């Protein structure tokens, strides 16, 4: 049943995954300051800290969630989002009334503002300007772009791009990048306003300085969401628009563009030299070609030099052999450059040479991490296309022996199943490779073996359990295995949970308390399956008595009904 909300309990489970969903059930009583607006739902959830949560229903009927907890900041629909969603579902009948109330409040505010006189609105705005420095600066910028003082515009635009107010320890962290991006986005708006107000030449100069400023600081910003990258792209677009209007000196523009692209400041903006072909004209393009060729000849292994030379050849219709020569001047040790060359040759209709270059890349790989994964896939795809399936298996087998990883094991399994040799022979030998690499260590805590991961990936949980008993598992793998076998072998899973709970009795800290709570919930689930809940109650009573001085832990246990 979808209620009036557009999302259901099952939607929350699907978005979060079963584990986060189950954890969210324990946080219902921790939800506070719930506000249901017309399209968004906000709340605070008390966990290790007080986390801010926002749920938004999209126009297509989907639901998105944001939370400022560490897991949520990685883009995940976390347990706190689940808790807020469940609380809202619990009062679904009242949601239409709450949304109607929010709409009425918005309507009342709009009507009230529309009824104010110019003088009253001005007084209200001035009142807020006195308390809100950021708003004052933004409005000062808009006023300057409408006037004649370009100096003020430059000063304000550069101040919008200043990261210092948002930087902690000299770095703009993820939690602060969004606020910085929102402020910085005003800079592109101001540059466009400068252009449309008849001062495009000024906009060109200020935009160049702004691009350089952001280029220098972009590496000090955690732009995981890409918001600051969008700001940089907006600055680049504003610069191009200003150039198209002002028509600055083409040769001077070419000098600036090539220097900008070569000095490493283009990581954020991603400016393409040939977007400026109308602005540069033939004189500017000729100057750009001259500079690019000279730069590549002086530094053929430079990334920016290679990229620009490649773009130049493609834009001018250069030969494939010329492109190959550019790339061959600096071959990456993992074979990636060989792959680039192979793709160029394949596109040019020269498949035999393409495969030769790709196979050469496999032979010449010098990286400790093995050959580039895309290069391997390229060769395997060409082998499969020509019916050389046994060669695919051989290649995958050799790669597993050279670099025994879970991914290599999975790729070999897929290839061997295609030719029907996985169950017959390949699986046993592949597992022996992993067993030989992951030598058991008594008391292993970190760096568990690929063997256990591979066995779990195969669904061979009993074999994985024995490998863990033999010493091939670390803590992460023991717990992952316990979660997998909990329904079938609750007694074995229970021993794992209790084993990792015990050392936590002597530890402190919110993260420890949260982890202990999760393990206790898992232990309780095992006892329920075994029908020994009374035994768990006795254990829990003893643990609470032993840990009673840890008030934060006691509060967490209470929250989860433990």
Coordinates of C-alpha atoms in Angstrom, one line a residue:
X1 CA 0.0 0.0 0.0
X2 CA 1.6 3.3 -1.1
X3 CA -0.3 5.6 1.3
X4 CA -0.4 9.3 0.3
X5 CA 3.4 9.4 0.5
X6 CA 4.5 7.7 -2.7
X7 CA 6.9 5.3 -0.9
X8 CA 6.4 2.2 1.1
X9 CA 8.1 0.1 3.7
X10 CA 9.5 -2.1 0.9
X11 CA 10.9 1.0 -0.9
X12 CA 12.9 1.8 2.3
X13 CA 14.2 -1.8 2.5
X14 CA 15.2 -1.8 -1.2
X15 CA 17.0 1.6 -1.0
X16 CA 18.9 0.8 2.3
X17 CA 19.4 -3.0 2.0
X18 CA 18.3 -5.5 4.6
X19 CA 21.1 -4.8 7.0
X20 CA 20.7 -1.0 7.2
X21 CA 16.9 -1.4 7.2
X22 CA 17.0 -3.7 10.2
X23 CA 19.4 -1.3 12.0
X24 CA 17.0 1.6 11.2
X25 CA 14.3 -0.2 13.2
X26 CA 16.2 0.5 16.3
X27 CA 16.3 4.2 15.8
X28 CA 12.6 5.1 15.6
X29 CA 12.7 6.6 19.1
X30 CA 15.8 8.6 18.2
X31 CA 13.9 10.7 15.5
X32 CA 13.2 14.3 16.6
X33 CA 12.4 17.7 15.0
X34 CA 10.4 16.0 12.2
X35 CA 9.1 18.5 9.6
X36 CA 7.0 17.5 6.7
X37 CA 7.0 20.1 3.9
X38 CA 5.4 19.9 0.5
X39 CA 8.1 17.8 -1.2
X40 CA 10.7 17.3 1.5
X41 CA 10.9 15.7 4.9
X42 CA 13.6 16.7 7.4
X43 CA 14.4 15.4 10.9
X44 CA 17.2 14.9 13.4
X45 CA 18.3 11.4 14.4
X46 CA 20.3 10.8 17.5
X47 CA 23.0 8.2 16.9
X48 CA 26.8 8.5 17.6
X49 CA 26.0 12.2 17.0
X50 CA 22.9 14.1 16.2
X51 CA 22.5 13.6 12.4
X52 CA 20.4 15.7 10.0
X53 CA 18.3 13.7 7.6
X54 CA 16.4 14.9 4.5
X55 CA 14.0 12.7 2.4
X56 CA 12.8 14.0 -0.9
X57 CA 10.1 12.5 -3.2
X58 CA 11.1 12.9 -6.8
X59 CA 8.6 13.8 -9.5
X60 CA 9.0 10.3 -11.1
X61 CA 7.7 8.8 -7.8
X62 CA 11.2 7.8 -6.5
X63 CA 12.6 8.6 -3.1
X64 CA 16.0 10.0 -2.3
X65 CA 17.6 10.3 1.1
X66 CA 20.5 12.4 2.5
X67 CA 22.1 12.2 5.9
X68 CA 25.3 13.8 7.3
X69 CA 26.4 10.7 9.0
X70 CA 29.7 9.2 7.6
X71 CA 27.8 6.4 5.8
X72 CA 25.2 8.8 4.4
X73 CA 27.9 11.2 3.2
X74 CA 29.2 8.4 1.0
X75 CA 25.9 8.6 -0.9
X76 CA 24.2 5.7 0.9
X77 CA 20.6 5.5 2.1
X78 CA 21.5 4.9 5.7
X79 CA 19.8 3.5 8.8
X80 CA 18.9 7.1 9.9
X81 CA 17.1 7.7 6.6
X82 CA 15.2 4.4 7.2
X83 CA 14.2 5.5 10.7
X84 CA 12.8 8.8 9.5
X85 CA 11.0 7.1 6.6
X86 CA 9.4 4.6 9.0
X87 CA 8.3 7.3 11.4
X88 CA 6.6 9.1 8.6
X89 CA 4.9 6.0 7.4
X90 CA 3.7 5.5 10.9
X91 CA 1.8 8.8 10.7
X92 CA 0.9 8.5 7.0
X93 CA -2.7 9.4 7.6
X94 CA -1.8 12.8 8.8
X95 CA 0.8 13.6 6.1
X96 CA -1.7 15.2 3.6
X97 CA -2.9 17.5 6.4
X98 CA 0.7 18.4 7.3
X99 CA 1.6 19.1 3.7
X100 CA -1.5 21.2 3.2
X101 CA -0.5 23.1 6.3
X102 CA 3.0 23.7 4.8
X103 CA 1.5 24.9 1.6
X104 CA -0.8 27.3 3.4
X105 CA 2.2 28.7 5.3
X106 CA 4.0 29.3 2.1
X107 CA 0.9 30.9 0.6
X108 CA 0.4 33.1 3.6
X109 CA 4.0 34.3 3.6
X110 CA 3.9 35.0 -0.2
X111 CA 0.7 37.0 0.2
X112 CA 2.1 38.9 3.1
X113 CA 5.2 39.9 1.3
X114 CA 3.2 40.9 -1.8
X115 CA 1.1 43.2 0.5
X116 CA 4.0 45.1 1.9
X117 CA 5.0 48.4 0.5
X118 CA 8.3 49.1 -1.2
X119 CA 9.5 50.9 2.0
X120 CA 8.5 48.0 4.3
X121 CA 10.2 45.4 2.1
X122 CA 13.3 47.5 1.9
X123 CA 13.4 47.9 5.7
X124 CA 12.9 44.2 6.1
X125 CA 15.7 43.4 3.7
X126 CA 18.0 45.9 5.5
X127 CA 17.2 44.3 8.8
X128 CA 18.3 40.9 7.4
X129 CA 21.4 42.3 5.7
X130 CA 22.6 43.6 9.0
X131 CA 22.6 40.0 10.4
X132 CA 23.5 38.0 7.3
X133 CA 26.9 39.0 5.9
X134 CA 26.8 36.4 3.1
X135 CA 23.5 37.7 1.8
X136 CA 24.9 41.3 1.9
X137 CA 27.9 40.3 -0.1
X138 CA 25.8 38.5 -2.8
X139 CA 23.5 41.5 -3.2
X140 CA 26.5 43.9 -3.3
X141 CA 27.8 41.8 -6.2
X142 CA 24.5 42.0 -8.0
X143 CA 24.5 45.8 -7.5
X144 CA 28.0 46.1 -8.8
X145 CA 27.4 44.1 -12.0
X146 CA 24.5 46.5 -12.7
X147 CA 26.7 49.5 -12.2
X148 CA 30.0 50.7 -13.5
X149 CA 32.6 49.6 -10.9
X150 CA 34.3 46.5 -12.3
X151 CA 36.8 46.5 -9.4
X152 CA 34.0 45.7 -6.9
X153 CA 32.8 42.9 -9.2
X154 CA 36.3 41.4 -9.4
X155 CA 36.8 41.7 -5.6
X156 CA 33.4 40.1 -4.8
X157 CA 33.7 37.3 -7.4
X158 CA 37.2 36.3 -6.0
X159 CA 35.9 36.4 -2.5
X160 CA 33.1 34.0 -3.5
X161 CA 35.8 31.6 -4.5
X162 CA 37.8 31.9 -1.4
X163 CA 37.9 28.5 0.4
X164 CA 39.4 29.8 3.7
X165 CA 36.1 30.4 5.5
X166 CA 35.1 26.8 4.8
X167 CA 38.5 25.1 5.2
X168 CA 39.3 23.1 8.3
X169 CA 43.0 22.5 8.7
X170 CA 43.5 23.9 5.2
X171 CA 41.1 21.5 3.5
X172 CA 37.4 21.9 2.6
X173 CA 35.9 18.7 3.9
X174 CA 32.9 16.9 2.3
X175 CA 30.5 18.3 4.9
X176 CA 31.5 21.9 4.0
X177 CA 31.9 21.5 0.3
X178 CA 28.2 21.8 -0.4
X179 CA 28.0 25.2 1.3
X180 CA 31.1 26.4 -0.5
X181 CA 29.7 25.3 -3.8
X182 CA 26.5 27.1 -3.3
X183 CA 28.4 30.3 -2.5
X184 CA 30.8 29.9 -5.4
X185 CA 28.0 29.3 -7.9
X186 CA 27.2 33.0 -7.6
X187 CA 30.4 33.8 -9.4
X188 CA 29.3 32.4 -12.7
X189 CA 26.0 34.2 -12.4
X190 CA 27.8 37.5 -11.8
X191 CA 30.1 37.0 -14.8
X192 CA 27.2 36.4 -17.1
X193 CA 25.5 39.5 -15.7
X194 CA 28.7 41.4 -16.4
X195 CA 28.6 40.2 -20.1
X196 CA 25.0 41.0 -20.6
X197 CA 25.4 44.5 -19.1
X198 CA 27.8 45.5 -21.9
X199 CA 31.1 44.8 -20.1
X200 CA 32.1 41.5 -21.8
X201 CA 35.8 42.5 -22.0
X202 CA 35.8 43.0 -18.2
X203 CA 34.1 39.6 -17.8
X204 CA 36.8 37.9 -19.9
X205 CA 39.6 39.2 -17.6
X206 CA 37.7 38.5 -14.3
X207 CA 36.7 35.0 -15.5
X208 CA 40.3 34.1 -16.3
X209 CA 41.4 35.1 -12.8
X210 CA 38.4 33.3 -11.3
X211 CA 39.3 30.1 -13.2
X212 CA 42.9 30.3 -12.1
X213 CA 41.8 30.8 -8.5
X214 CA 39.5 27.8 -8.4
X215 CA 42.1 25.7 -10.3
X216 CA 44.7 26.4 -7.6
X217 CA 42.3 25.4 -4.8
X218 CA 40.3 22.6 -6.3
X219 CA 42.6 19.9 -5.1
X220 CA 42.0 21.0 -1.5
X221 CA 38.2 20.4 -1.7
X222 CA 36.4 17.1 -1.2
X223 CA 34.1 17.4 -4.2
X224 CA 32.7 13.9 -4.0
X225 CA 29.2 15.2 -5.1
X226 CA 30.7 17.1 -8.0
X227 CA 29.0 20.4 -7.0
X228 CA 32.2 22.4 -7.1
X229 CA 33.1 20.8 -10.4
X230 CA 29.7 22.1 -11.7
X231 CA 30.7 25.6 -10.5
X232 CA 34.0 25.3 -12.3
X233 CA 32.2 24.3 -15.5
X234 CA 29.9 27.3 -15.1
X235 CA 32.9 29.6 -14.8
X236 CA 34.3 28.1 -18.0
X237 CA 31.0 28.6 -19.8
X238 CA 30.8 32.2 -18.6
X239 CA 34.3 32.8 -19.9
X240 CA 33.5 31.4 -23.3
X241 CA 30.3 33.4 -23.5
X242 CA 32.2 36.6 -22.6
X243 CA 34.9 35.8 -25.3
X244 CA 32.2 35.2 -27.9
X245 CA 30.8 38.6 -27.1
X246 CA 33.9 40.6 -26.5
X247 CA 36.1 39.0 -29.3
X248 CA 39.4 39.5 -27.5
X249 CA 42.7 39.3 -29.3
X250 CA 42.8 35.8 -30.8
X251 CA 46.6 35.2 -30.5
X252 CA 46.5 36.5 -26.8
X253 CA 43.5 34.2 -26.2
X254 CA 45.4 31.2 -27.6
X255 CA 48.3 32.0 -25.4
X256 CA 46.1 32.1 -22.3
X257 CA 44.2 29.0 -23.2
X258 CA 47.2 26.8 -23.9
X259 CA 49.0 28.0 -20.8
X260 CA 45.9 27.4 -18.7
X261 CA 45.6 23.9 -20.1
X262 CA 49.2 23.1 -19.6
X263 CA 49.8 24.4 -16.1
X264 CA 47.5 21.9 -14.4
X265 CA 44.7 24.4 -13.5
X266 CA 42.2 22.7 -15.9
X267 CA 41.4 19.7 -13.7
X268 CA 38.2 21.3 -12.4
X269 CA 37.1 23.2 -15.4
X270 CA 37.8 20.7 -18.2
X271 CA 38.0 23.4 -20.9
X272 CA 38.3 22.1 -24.4
X273 CA 40.6 24.2 -26.6
X274 CA 38.5 23.6 -29.7
X275 CA 35.3 25.0 -28.1
X276 CA 37.0 28.4 -28.8
X277 CA 37.5 27.9 -32.6
X278 CA 35.1 30.7 -33.4
X279 CA 36.8 33.1 -30.9
X280 CA 40.3 32.1 -32.1
X281 CA 39.8 32.1 -35.8
X282 CA 42.6 30.9 -38.0
X283 CA 45.3 33.2 -36.4
X284 CA 44.5 32.0 -32.9
X285 CA 44.2 28.3 -33.9
X286 CA 47.6 28.6 -35.7
X287 CA 49.1 30.0 -32.6
X288 CA 47.5 27.3 -30.5
X289 CA 48.9 24.5 -32.8
X290 CA 52.3 26.1 -32.6
X291 CA 52.3 26.1 -28.8
X292 CA 50.9 22.6 -28.4
X293 CA 53.4 21.0 -30.7
X294 CA 56.3 22.8 -29.1
X295 CA 55.1 21.8 -25.6
X296 CA 54.7 18.1 -26.6
X297 CA 58.1 18.0 -28.2
X298 CA 59.7 19.5 -25.1
X299 CA 57.8 17.1 -22.8
X300 CA 56.4 14.1 -24.7
X301 CA 55.6 12.2 -21.5
X302 CA 53.6 15.1 -19.9
X303 CA 49.9 14.2 -19.4
X304 CA 48.6 17.6 -20.4
X305 CA 51.0 17.8 -23.4
X306 CA 50.0 14.4 -24.6
X307 CA 46.3 15.1 -24.3
X308 CA 46.5 18.4 -26.1
X309 CA 48.6 16.9 -28.9
X310 CA 46.0 14.1 -29.2
X311 CA 43.1 16.6 -29.4
X312 CA 45.1 18.6 -32.0
X313 CA 45.6 15.6 -34.2
X314 CA 42.0 14.5 -34.0
X315 CA 40.6 18.0 -34.6
X316 CA 42.9 18.4 -37.7
X317 CA 42.2 14.9 -39.0
X318 CA 45.6 13.6 -38.3
X319 CA 46.6 10.0 -39.2
X320 CA 46.1 7.1 -36.8
X321 CA 49.8 6.4 -37.0
X322 CA 50.6 9.9 -35.8
X323 CA 48.3 9.3 -32.8
X324 CA 50.0 6.0 -32.1
X325 CA 53.3 7.8 -32.1
X326 CA 52.1 10.3 -29.6
X327 CA 50.9 7.6 -27.2
X328 CA 53.9 5.3 -27.8
X329 CA 56.2 8.0 -26.6
X330 CA 55.1 7.3 -23.0
X331 CA 53.7 3.8 -22.3
X332 CA 52.1 3.3 -18.9
X333 CA 53.6 0.3 -16.9
X334 CA 50.1 -1.3 -16.5
X335 CA 49.4 -1.5 -20.2
X336 CA 46.7 1.2 -20.3
X337 CA 48.5 3.2 -23.0
X338 CA 48.7 0.0 -25.1
X339 CA 44.9 -0.3 -24.7
X340 CA 44.4 3.3 -25.9
X341 CA 46.5 2.5 -29.0
X342 CA 44.7 -0.7 -29.6
X343 CA 41.3 1.1 -29.5
X344 CA 42.5 3.7 -31.9
X345 CA 43.6 1.0 -34.4
X346 CA 40.4 -1.0 -33.9
X347 CA 38.3 2.1 -34.7
X348 CA 40.5 2.7 -37.8
X349 CA 39.6 -0.8 -39.0
X350 CA 42.9 -2.4 -38.2
X351 CA 41.9 -5.2 -35.8
X352 CA 45.0 -7.4 -36.2
X353 CA 47.3 -4.6 -35.2
X354 CA 44.9 -3.6 -32.4
X355 CA 45.2 -7.1 -30.9
X356 CA 49.0 -7.1 -31.3
X357 CA 49.3 -3.9 -29.3
X358 CA 46.9 -5.2 -26.6
X359 CA 48.8 -8.5 -26.3
X360 CA 52.1 -6.5 -26.2
X361 CA 50.6 -4.6 -23.3
X362 CA 50.0 -7.8 -21.4
X363 CA 53.6 -8.9 -22.0
X364 CA 55.2 -5.6 -21.1
X365 CA 53.2 -4.9 -17.9
X366 CA 55.5 -3.9 -15.1
X367 CA 53.0 -2.7 -12.5
X368 CA 52.9 -4.6 -9.2
X369 CA 49.1 -4.5 -9.5
X370 CA 49.1 -6.4 -12.8
X371 CA 47.8 -5.3 -16.2
X372 CA 45.0 -2.8 -16.7
X373 CA 41.7 -4.5 -16.2
X374 CA 40.2 -2.9 -19.4
X375 CA 43.2 -4.1 -21.4
X376 CA 42.6 -7.7 -20.2
X377 CA 38.9 -7.4 -21.0
X378 CA 39.8 -6.0 -24.5
X379 CA 42.0 -9.1 -25.2
X380 CA 39.5 -11.5 -23.8
X381 CA 36.7 -10.0 -25.9
X382 CA 38.8 -10.3 -29.1
X383 CA 39.7 -13.9 -28.2
X384 CA 36.0 -14.8 -27.6
X385 CA 34.9 -13.0 -30.8
X386 CA 37.2 -15.3 -32.8
X387 CA 36.2 -18.4 -30.9
X388 CA 39.4 -18.7 -28.8
X389 CA 37.5 -19.4 -25.5
X390 CA 40.2 -21.7 -24.2
X391 CA 42.7 -18.9 -24.6
X392 CA 40.5 -16.7 -22.5
X393 CA 40.5 -19.3 -19.7
X394 CA 44.3 -19.6 -20.0
X395 CA 44.8 -15.8 -19.7
X396 CA 42.4 -15.6 -16.8
X397 CA 44.2 -18.5 -15.1
X398 CA 47.6 -16.9 -15.5
X399 CA 46.3 -13.6 -14.2
X400 CA 45.0 -15.3 -11.0
X401 CA 48.3 -16.9 -10.4
X402 CA 50.2 -13.7 -11.0
X403 CA 47.8 -11.5 -8.9
X404 CA 45.5 -13.7 -6.7
X405 CA 42.5 -11.4 -6.1
X406 CA 38.8 -12.0 -5.7
X407 CA 38.1 -10.2 -9.0
X408 CA 40.6 -12.4 -10.8
X409 CA 39.0 -15.5 -9.3
X410 CA 35.5 -14.3 -10.4
X411 CA 36.7 -13.6 -13.9
X412 CA 38.3 -17.1 -14.2
X413 CA 35.1 -18.7 -12.9
X414 CA 33.0 -16.9 -15.5
X415 CA 35.4 -17.8 -18.4
X416 CA 35.7 -21.5 -17.2
X417 CA 31.9 -21.8 -16.9
X418 CA 31.6 -20.7 -20.5
X419 CA 33.6 -23.6 -21.7
X420 CA 32.3 -26.0 -19.1
X421 CA 35.5 -26.6 -17.2
X422 CA 34.8 -24.8 -13.9
X423 CA 33.3 -27.7 -11.9
X424 CA 35.5 -30.2 -13.7
X425 CA 38.9 -28.9 -13.0
X426 CA 39.4 -25.1 -12.8
X427 CA 37.6 -24.5 -9.5
X428 CA 39.8 -26.9 -7.4
X429 CA 43.1 -25.5 -8.9
X430 CA 41.9 -21.9 -8.5
X431 CA 41.1 -22.5 -4.8
X432 CA 44.5 -24.1 -4.3
X433 CA 46.2 -21.0 -5.7
X434 CA 44.3 -18.9 -3.1
X435 CA 45.0 -21.4 -0.3
X436 CA 48.7 -21.3 -1.1
X437 CA 48.8 -17.5 -0.9
X438 CA 46.7 -17.1 2.2
X439 CA 48.9 -18.9 4.7
X440 CA 47.1 -19.3 8.1
X441 CA 48.2 -17.1 10.9
X442 CA 47.3 -17.7 14.5
X443 CA 45.3 -14.9 16.0
X444 CA 44.9 -13.2 12.6
X445 CA 43.2 -9.9 13.1
X446 CA 43.8 -8.0 9.8
X447 CA 44.4 -9.0 6.2
X448 CA 42.2 -12.0 5.8
X449 CA 42.6 -14.3 2.9
X450 CA 41.1 -14.0 -0.6
X451 CA 40.3 -17.7 -0.2
X452 CA 37.6 -17.0 2.4
X453 CA 36.1 -14.2 0.2
X454 CA 36.1 -16.4 -2.8
X455 CA 34.4 -19.3 -1.0
X456 CA 31.7 -17.0 0.3
X457 CA 31.3 -15.6 -3.2
X458 CA 30.8 -19.2 -4.5
X459 CA 28.2 -19.7 -1.8
X460 CA 30.3 -22.5 -0.3
X461 CA 29.8 -21.3 3.3
X462 CA 30.6 -24.6 5.0
X463 CA 33.9 -24.8 3.2
X464 CA 34.5 -21.1 4.0
X465 CA 33.8 -21.8 7.7
X466 CA 36.4 -24.6 7.7
X467 CA 38.9 -22.3 6.0
X468 CA 38.2 -19.7 8.7
X469 CA 38.7 -22.3 11.4
X470 CA 42.0 -23.1 9.8
X471 CA 43.1 -19.5 10.3
X472 CA 42.4 -17.9 6.9
X473 CA 39.9 -15.3 8.1
X474 CA 40.3 -11.9 9.7
X475 CA 37.7 -10.2 11.9
X476 CA 35.8 -8.7 9.0
X477 CA 35.5 -12.1 7.3
X478 CA 34.5 -13.9 10.5
X479 CA 31.7 -11.5 11.0
X480 CA 30.6 -11.5 7.3
X481 CA 30.6 -15.3 7.4
X482 CA 28.6 -15.3 10.6
X483 CA 26.0 -13.1 9.0
X484 CA 25.7 -15.4 6.0
X485 CA 25.3 -18.7 8.0
X486 CA 23.2 -17.3 10.8
X487 CA 19.9 -18.8 9.7
X488 CA 21.4 -22.3 8.9
X489 CA 24.0 -22.5 11.6
X490 CA 23.0 -20.1 14.4
X491 CA 25.1 -21.8 17.1
X492 CA 28.3 -21.3 15.0
X493 CA 27.4 -17.7 14.2
X494 CA 26.7 -17.0 17.8
X495 CA 30.2 -18.1 18.9
X496 CA 31.6 -15.5 16.4
X497 CA 29.4 -12.6 17.7
X498 CA 30.2 -13.4 21.4
X499 CA 33.9 -13.7 20.6
X500 CA 34.1 -10.2 19.2
X501 CA 31.8 -8.7 21.9
X502 CA 34.0 -9.8 24.8
X503 CA 37.1 -7.6 24.1
X504 CA 34.8 -4.6 23.7
X505 CA 33.9 -4.8 27.3
X506 CA 37.3 -3.1 28.1
X507 CA 37.0 -0.5 25.3
X508 CA 35.2 2.9 25.3
X509 CA 34.0 5.3 22.6
X510 CA 30.8 5.8 20.7
X511 CA 32.0 3.7 17.7
X512 CA 32.7 0.8 20.1
X513 CA 29.3 1.1 21.7
X514 CA 27.5 1.2 18.4
X515 CA 29.4 -1.9 17.2
X516 CA 28.7 -3.8 20.4
X517 CA 25.0 -3.0 20.1
X518 CA 24.9 -4.3 16.5
X519 CA 26.7 -7.5 17.6
X520 CA 24.3 -8.0 20.5
X521 CA 21.3 -7.6 18.1
X522 CA 22.9 -10.4 15.9
X523 CA 23.5 -12.6 19.0
X524 CA 19.8 -12.1 20.0
X525 CA 18.7 -13.2 16.6
X526 CA 20.8 -16.4 16.9
X527 CA 19.3 -17.2 20.3
X528 CA 15.8 -16.7 18.9
X529 CA 16.5 -19.2 16.2
X530 CA 17.9 -21.6 18.7
X531 CA 15.0 -21.1 21.1
X532 CA 17.3 -20.0 23.9
X533 CA 16.2 -16.4 24.5
X534 CA 16.3 -17.0 28.3
X535 CA 20.0 -17.7 28.0
X536 CA 20.5 -14.5 26.1
X537 CA 18.6 -12.5 28.7
X538 CA 20.9 -13.9 31.4
X539 CA 23.9 -13.0 29.3
X540 CA 22.6 -9.5 28.6
X541 CA 21.7 -8.8 32.3
X542 CA 25.3 -9.8 33.3
X543 CA 26.8 -7.6 30.5
X544 CA 24.7 -4.6 31.5
X545 CA 25.7 -4.9 35.1
X546 CA 29.3 -5.1 34.1
X547 CA 29.1 -2.1 31.7
X548 CA 26.6 0.1 33.7
X549 CA 29.1 3.0 34.1
X550 CA 29.1 3.5 30.3
X551 CA 26.0 5.6 30.1
X552 CA 26.1 6.1 26.4
X553 CA 26.3 2.4 25.8
X554 CA 23.3 1.9 28.2
X555 CA 21.3 4.5 26.2
X556 CA 22.1 2.7 22.9
X557 CA 21.0 -0.6 24.4
X558 CA 17.8 1.0 25.6
X559 CA 17.1 2.5 22.2
X560 CA 17.3 -1.0 20.6
X561 CA 15.3 -2.8 23.2
X562 CA 18.3 -4.7 24.6

